[in-house]
XYZ file of C-alpha atoms in Angstrom:
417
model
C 32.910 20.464 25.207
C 30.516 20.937 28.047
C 28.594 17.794 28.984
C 25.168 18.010 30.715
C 23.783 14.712 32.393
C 20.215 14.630 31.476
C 17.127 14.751 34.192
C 16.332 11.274 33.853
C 17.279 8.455 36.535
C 17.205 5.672 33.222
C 19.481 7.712 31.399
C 23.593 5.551 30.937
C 25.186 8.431 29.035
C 25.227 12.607 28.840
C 24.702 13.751 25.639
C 26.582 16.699 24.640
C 24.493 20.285 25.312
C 26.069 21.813 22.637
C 25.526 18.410 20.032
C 23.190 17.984 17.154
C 25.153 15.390 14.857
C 25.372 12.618 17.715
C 22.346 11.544 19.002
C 22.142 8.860 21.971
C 20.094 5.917 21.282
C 18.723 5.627 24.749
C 16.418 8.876 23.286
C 14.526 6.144 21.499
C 14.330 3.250 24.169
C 13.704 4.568 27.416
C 10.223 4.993 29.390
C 11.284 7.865 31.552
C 11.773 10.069 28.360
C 9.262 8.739 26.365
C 6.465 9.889 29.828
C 8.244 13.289 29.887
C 7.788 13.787 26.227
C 4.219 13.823 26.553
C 4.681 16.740 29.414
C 7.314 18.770 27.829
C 5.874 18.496 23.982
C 2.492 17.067 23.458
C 1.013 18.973 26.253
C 3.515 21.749 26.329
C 4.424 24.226 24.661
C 3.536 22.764 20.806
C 0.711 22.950 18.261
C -0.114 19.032 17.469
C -2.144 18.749 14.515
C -5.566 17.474 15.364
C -7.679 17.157 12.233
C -8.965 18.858 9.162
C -11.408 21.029 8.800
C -13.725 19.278 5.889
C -14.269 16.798 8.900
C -16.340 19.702 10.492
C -18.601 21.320 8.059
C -21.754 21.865 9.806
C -22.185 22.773 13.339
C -22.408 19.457 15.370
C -19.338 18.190 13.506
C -16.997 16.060 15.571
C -13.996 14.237 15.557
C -11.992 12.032 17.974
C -8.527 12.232 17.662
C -5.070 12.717 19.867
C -2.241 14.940 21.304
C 0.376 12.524 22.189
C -1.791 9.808 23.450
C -4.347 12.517 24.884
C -7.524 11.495 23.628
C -9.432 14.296 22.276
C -12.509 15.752 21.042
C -12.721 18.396 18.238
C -15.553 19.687 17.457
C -17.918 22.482 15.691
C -19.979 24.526 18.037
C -23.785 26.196 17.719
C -21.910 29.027 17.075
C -19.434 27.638 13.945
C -16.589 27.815 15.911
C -14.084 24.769 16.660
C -13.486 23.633 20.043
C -10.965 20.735 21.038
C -10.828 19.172 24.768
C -9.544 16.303 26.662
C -11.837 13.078 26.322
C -11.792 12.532 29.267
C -15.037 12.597 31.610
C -13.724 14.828 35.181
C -16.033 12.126 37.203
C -14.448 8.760 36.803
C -12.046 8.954 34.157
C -13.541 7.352 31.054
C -13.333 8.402 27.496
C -16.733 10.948 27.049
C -16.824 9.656 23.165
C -16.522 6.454 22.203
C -16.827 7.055 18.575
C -14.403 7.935 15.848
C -16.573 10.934 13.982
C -20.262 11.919 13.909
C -22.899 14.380 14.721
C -24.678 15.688 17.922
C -25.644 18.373 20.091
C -23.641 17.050 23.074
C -21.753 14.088 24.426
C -22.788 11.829 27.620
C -20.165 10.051 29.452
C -21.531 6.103 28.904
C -19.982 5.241 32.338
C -22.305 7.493 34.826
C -24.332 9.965 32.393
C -22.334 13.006 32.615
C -23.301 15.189 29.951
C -21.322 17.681 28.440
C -21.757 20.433 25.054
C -20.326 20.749 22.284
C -17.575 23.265 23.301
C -16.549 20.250 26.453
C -17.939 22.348 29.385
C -19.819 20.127 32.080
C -23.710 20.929 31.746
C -25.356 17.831 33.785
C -25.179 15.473 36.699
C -26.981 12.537 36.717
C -28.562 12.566 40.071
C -27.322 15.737 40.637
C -29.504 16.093 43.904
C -30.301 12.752 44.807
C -33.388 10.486 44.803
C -36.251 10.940 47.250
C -34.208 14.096 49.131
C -30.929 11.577 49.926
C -27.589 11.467 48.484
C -26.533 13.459 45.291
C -23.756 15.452 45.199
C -23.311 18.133 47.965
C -24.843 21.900 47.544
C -21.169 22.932 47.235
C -20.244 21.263 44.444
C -19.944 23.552 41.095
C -20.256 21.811 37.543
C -17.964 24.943 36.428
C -15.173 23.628 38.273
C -15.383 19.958 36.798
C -14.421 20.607 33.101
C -12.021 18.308 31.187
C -9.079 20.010 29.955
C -9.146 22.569 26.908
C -7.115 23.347 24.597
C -6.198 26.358 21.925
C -7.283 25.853 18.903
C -6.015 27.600 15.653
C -6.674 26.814 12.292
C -4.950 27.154 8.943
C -5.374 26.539 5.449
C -7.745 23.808 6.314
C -5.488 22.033 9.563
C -6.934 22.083 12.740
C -4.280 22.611 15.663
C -4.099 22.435 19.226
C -2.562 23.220 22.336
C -3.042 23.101 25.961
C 0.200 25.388 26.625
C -0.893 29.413 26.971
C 3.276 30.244 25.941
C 3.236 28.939 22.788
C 3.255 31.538 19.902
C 0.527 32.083 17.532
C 1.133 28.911 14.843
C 2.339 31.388 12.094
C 4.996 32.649 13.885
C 5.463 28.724 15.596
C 5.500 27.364 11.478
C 7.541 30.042 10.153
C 7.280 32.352 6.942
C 9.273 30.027 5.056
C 7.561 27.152 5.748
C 4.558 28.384 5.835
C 4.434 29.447 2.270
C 5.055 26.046 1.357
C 2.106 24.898 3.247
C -0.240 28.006 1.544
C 1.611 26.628 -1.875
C -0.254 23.363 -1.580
C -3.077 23.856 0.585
C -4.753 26.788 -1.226
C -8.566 25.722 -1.823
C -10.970 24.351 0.029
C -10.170 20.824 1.055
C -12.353 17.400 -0.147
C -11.461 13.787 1.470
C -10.459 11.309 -0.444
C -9.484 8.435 1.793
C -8.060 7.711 4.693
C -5.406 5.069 5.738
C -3.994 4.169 9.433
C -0.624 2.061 10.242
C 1.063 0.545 12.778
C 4.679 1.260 13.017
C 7.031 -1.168 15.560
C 9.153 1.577 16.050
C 9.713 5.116 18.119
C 7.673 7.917 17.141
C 10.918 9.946 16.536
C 12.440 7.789 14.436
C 9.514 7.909 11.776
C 9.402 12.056 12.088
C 13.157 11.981 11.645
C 12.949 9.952 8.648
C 9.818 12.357 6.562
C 12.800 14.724 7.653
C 15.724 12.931 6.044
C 16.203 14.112 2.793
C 19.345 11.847 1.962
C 17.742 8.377 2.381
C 14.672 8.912 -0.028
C 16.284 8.171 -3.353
C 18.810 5.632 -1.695
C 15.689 3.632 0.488
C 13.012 4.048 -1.983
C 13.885 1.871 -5.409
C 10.719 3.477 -7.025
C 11.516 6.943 -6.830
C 15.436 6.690 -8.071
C 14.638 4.158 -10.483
C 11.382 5.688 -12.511
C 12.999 9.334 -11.879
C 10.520 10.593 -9.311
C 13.245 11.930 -6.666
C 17.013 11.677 -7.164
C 19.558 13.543 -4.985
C 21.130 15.502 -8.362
C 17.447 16.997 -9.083
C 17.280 20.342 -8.901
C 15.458 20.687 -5.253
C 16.361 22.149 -1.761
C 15.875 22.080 2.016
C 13.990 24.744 3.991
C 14.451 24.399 7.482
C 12.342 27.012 10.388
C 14.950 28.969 12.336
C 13.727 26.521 15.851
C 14.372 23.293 13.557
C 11.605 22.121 13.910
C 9.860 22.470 10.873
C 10.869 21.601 7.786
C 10.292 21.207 3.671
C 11.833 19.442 1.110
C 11.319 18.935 -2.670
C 12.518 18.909 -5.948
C 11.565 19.053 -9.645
C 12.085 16.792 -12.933
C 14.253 18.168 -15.608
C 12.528 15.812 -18.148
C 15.263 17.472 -20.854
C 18.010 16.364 -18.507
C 19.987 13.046 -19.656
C 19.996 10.328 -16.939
C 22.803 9.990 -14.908
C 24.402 7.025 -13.743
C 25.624 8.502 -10.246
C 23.277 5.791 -8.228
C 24.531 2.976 -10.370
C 27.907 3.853 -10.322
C 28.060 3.761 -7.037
C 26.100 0.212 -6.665
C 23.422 1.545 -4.712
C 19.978 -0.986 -5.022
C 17.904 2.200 -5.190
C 18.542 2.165 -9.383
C 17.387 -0.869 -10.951
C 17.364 -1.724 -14.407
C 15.058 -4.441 -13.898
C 12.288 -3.245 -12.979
C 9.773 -1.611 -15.530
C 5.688 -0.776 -15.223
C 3.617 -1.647 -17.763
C 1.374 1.215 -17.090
C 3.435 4.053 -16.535
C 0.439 6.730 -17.389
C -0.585 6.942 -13.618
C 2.889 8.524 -13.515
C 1.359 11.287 -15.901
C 0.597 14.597 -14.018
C -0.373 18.328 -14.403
C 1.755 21.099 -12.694
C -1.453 22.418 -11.097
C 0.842 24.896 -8.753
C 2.640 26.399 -12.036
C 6.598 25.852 -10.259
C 7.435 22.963 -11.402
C 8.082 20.849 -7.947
C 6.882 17.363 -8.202
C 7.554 16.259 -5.021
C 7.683 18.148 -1.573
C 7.201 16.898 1.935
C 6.816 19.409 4.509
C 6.499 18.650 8.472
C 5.575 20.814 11.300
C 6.951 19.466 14.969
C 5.904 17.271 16.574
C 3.614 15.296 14.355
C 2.278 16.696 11.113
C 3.158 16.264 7.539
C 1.577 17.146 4.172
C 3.149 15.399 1.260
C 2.672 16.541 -2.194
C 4.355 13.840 -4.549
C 3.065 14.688 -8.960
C -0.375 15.441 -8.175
C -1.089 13.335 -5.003
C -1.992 15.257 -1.898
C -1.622 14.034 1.919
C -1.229 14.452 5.279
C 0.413 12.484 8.016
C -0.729 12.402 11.572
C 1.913 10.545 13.740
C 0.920 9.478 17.008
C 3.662 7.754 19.763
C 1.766 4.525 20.993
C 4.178 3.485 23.574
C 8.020 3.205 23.661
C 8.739 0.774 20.545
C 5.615 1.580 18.392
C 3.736 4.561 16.659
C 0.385 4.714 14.550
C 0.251 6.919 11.123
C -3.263 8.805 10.014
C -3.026 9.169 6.347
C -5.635 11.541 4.903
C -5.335 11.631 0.964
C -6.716 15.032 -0.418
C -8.435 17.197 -3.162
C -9.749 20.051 -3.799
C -13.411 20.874 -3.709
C -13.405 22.407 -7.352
C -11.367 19.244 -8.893
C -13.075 18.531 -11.851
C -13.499 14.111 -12.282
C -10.838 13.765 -13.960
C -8.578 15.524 -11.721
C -9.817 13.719 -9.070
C -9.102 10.401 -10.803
C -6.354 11.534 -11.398
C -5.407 11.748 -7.968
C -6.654 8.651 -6.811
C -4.546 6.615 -9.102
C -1.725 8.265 -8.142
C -2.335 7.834 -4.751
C -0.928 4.322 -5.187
C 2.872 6.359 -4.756
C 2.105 6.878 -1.125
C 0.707 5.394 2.288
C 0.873 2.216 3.832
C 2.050 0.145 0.782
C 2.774 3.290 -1.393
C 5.560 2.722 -4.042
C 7.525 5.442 -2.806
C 6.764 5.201 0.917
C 6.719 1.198 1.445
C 9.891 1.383 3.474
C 9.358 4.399 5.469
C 6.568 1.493 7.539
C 9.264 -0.626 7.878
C 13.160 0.708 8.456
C 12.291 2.808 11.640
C 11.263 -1.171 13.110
C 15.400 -1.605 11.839
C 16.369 1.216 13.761
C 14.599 0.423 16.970
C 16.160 -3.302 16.922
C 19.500 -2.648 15.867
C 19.583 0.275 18.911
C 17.623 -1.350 21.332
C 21.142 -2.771 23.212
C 23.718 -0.068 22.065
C 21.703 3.029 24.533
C 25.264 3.743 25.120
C 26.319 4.805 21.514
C 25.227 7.223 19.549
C 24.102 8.195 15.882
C 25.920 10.132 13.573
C 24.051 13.115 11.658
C 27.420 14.810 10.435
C 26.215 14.456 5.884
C 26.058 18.473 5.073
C 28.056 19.492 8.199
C 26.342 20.557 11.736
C 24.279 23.093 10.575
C 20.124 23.096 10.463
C 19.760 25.975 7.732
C 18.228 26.041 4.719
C 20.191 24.545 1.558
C 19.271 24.346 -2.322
C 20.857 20.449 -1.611
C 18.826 17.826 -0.442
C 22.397 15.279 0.307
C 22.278 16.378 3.781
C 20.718 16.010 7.638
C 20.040 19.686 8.552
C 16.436 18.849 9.007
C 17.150 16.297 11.015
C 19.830 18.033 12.840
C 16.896 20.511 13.021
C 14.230 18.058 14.989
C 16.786 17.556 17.623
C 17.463 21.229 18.162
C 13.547 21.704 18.340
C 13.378 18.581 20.766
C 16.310 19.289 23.013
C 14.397 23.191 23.234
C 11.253 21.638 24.299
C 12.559 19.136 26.777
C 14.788 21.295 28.398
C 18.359 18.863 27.490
């Protein structure tokens, strides 16, 4: 097997070119990776999900958001069209808006007064010529040339995306047919807010987007959703993975006609408890609003968006790298502008199964922080991904790691390892 010693001067140990089910824990601890990921993904060649589109109804709409740790401004033009740019302000550096969400007809840098419209081109200098016919900038200098970065926008069903790369492929053909159906399956009306929700992970970025990927941990991590029924590996379900790995969906379905099995307890896993019982179990009760039966699919598009759809709870994911050891997770809990109130009740009790303290996503906040402790001396060992084989295609069983086999052939692509 052909090794290939990585571009990076921090780097102890090659990893494999050819490799996808060992993966060197250095990729999770070291700086020099962690600066060129934001060069190689977050402003390369990707589509990072910015925000929704219900967050920009009405011309004047904007958001602040990120693309990697980018700071950026998205926002709805005179002309009801969404533009997305660096916040940055091109004279000193500082952030152009200061506030999470809001309304205007242009921003002003606080710093010096640099003003600048809605679609982030420079339109105004203070002092442009000076006071009293001295100082001011010189007769040379040309506002066009002093705009903050831009990026592509696209949107679909409802996401807002962006991208400062000009090589990366329209986002259908970047998501994938398959996967993109599942997205259209879910996200097929007009979008209404219901809440939102943002964490703090003490962990890696990639170890968070490799676990929404990991099928085989959910119903052996997560002692609600094995023990009430909700997700267990001998559900009928699958595994959809893009042909580029990086995107991904899993779900499955309850066979309420199906006896319980004892495969979990047999095998003394904590995940199935016979101690635990609700004494409300109704906010369990659901409707099978997309007529296919799945009651629980999680979908993710590289290299930070995911839209959950667990009974009839509805979210997406926005993960954001915040440094080496720690990441921050936008949760933004959804209906659909034509849910009647009790549908939308319906959702919000429900919504108690995921987010921060979710019953079914708890531990997701809280095993990547395992991860990054238990790896943070071994940088010279490796992971192994090797449940389902080596492959990263699609499966009808969810007891494998093709998806996550799948990030790292996506990752390795975009960083050029």
């Amino acid at each position: 097997m052909n090794e290939q010693r990585l571009p990076f001067p921090s780097v102890r140990s090659a990893w494999p070119a050819d490799q996808l089910t060992r993966v060197p824990f250095w990729v999770y601890n070291d700086a020099t990776v962690y600066a060129t990921e934001q060069r190689r993904i977050y402003e390369g060649p990707a589509w990072n999900f910015l925000c929704l589109e219900a967050e920009l109804k009405n011309p004047g709409d904007y958001v602040t958001t990120f693309a990697g740790e980018m700071p950026v401004v998205v926002a709805r033009g005179q002309d009801g069209e969404i533009y997305a740019f660096e916040n940055r302000c091109t004279h000193r550096g500082a952030l152009i808006c200061l506030e999470n969400a809001g309304n205007t007809t242009g921003f002003a840098c606080v710093y010096h007064g640099w003003a600048y419209d809605l679609e982030g081109n420079l339109k105004g200098v203070s002092f442009q010529n000076g006071v009293n016919g001295k100082g001011g900038m010189p007769g040379s200098f040309c506002m066009e040339d002093h705009n903050p970065r831009k990026l592509r926008v696209s949107t679909l069903c409802g996401i807002v995306f962006g991208s400062l790369s000009d090589d990366v492929p329209p986002i259908e053909e970047y998501i994938g047919d398959e996967v993109l159906g599942r997205i259209r399956r879910v996200l097929r009306k007009p979008l209404r807010i219901l809440g939102r929700y943002s964490q703090a992970l003490p962990n890696n970025w990639k170890l968070y987007f490799e676990n929404v990927k990991d099928s085989y941990h959910a119903s052996l991590l997560h002692l609600f959703l094995t023990t009430f029924e909700i997700n267990r590996l001998t559900q009928k379900g699958g595994l959809i993975v893009s042909p580029d790995g990086g995107n991904h969906v899993s779900f499955s379905m309850i066979d309420k006609t199906a006896p319980a099995g004892n495969e979990y307890r047999d095998q003394g896993l904590r995940a199935d408890s016979e101690t635990y019982r609700l004494e409300d179990a109704s906010f369990l009760e659901g409707v099978d609003e997309f007529g296919d039966g799945i009651t629980l699919q999680i979908l993710s598009v590289f290299p930070g968006f995911v839209l959950g759809q667990v009974n009839n709870s509805i979210v997406v994911r926005q993960v954001l790298p915040k440094g080496i050891e720690e990441t921050q997770l936008n949760w933004t809990y959804l209906g659909f502008e034509d849910d009647t109130p009790e549908m939308t009740k319906m959702r919000i009790r429900q919504s108690n199964l995921i987010g921060p303290a979710g019953l079914v996503s708890l531990e997701d906040g809280a095993v990547g922080g395992f991860v990054q402790r238990g790896t943070v001396s071994a940088t010279d060992e490796f992971g192994v991904l090797e449940m389902g084989g080596g492959e990263t295609a699609t499966t009808d069983t969810r007891a494998t790691e093709a998806a996550v086999r799948g990030f790292w052939k996506a990752y390795r692509q975009h960083m050029g390892i």
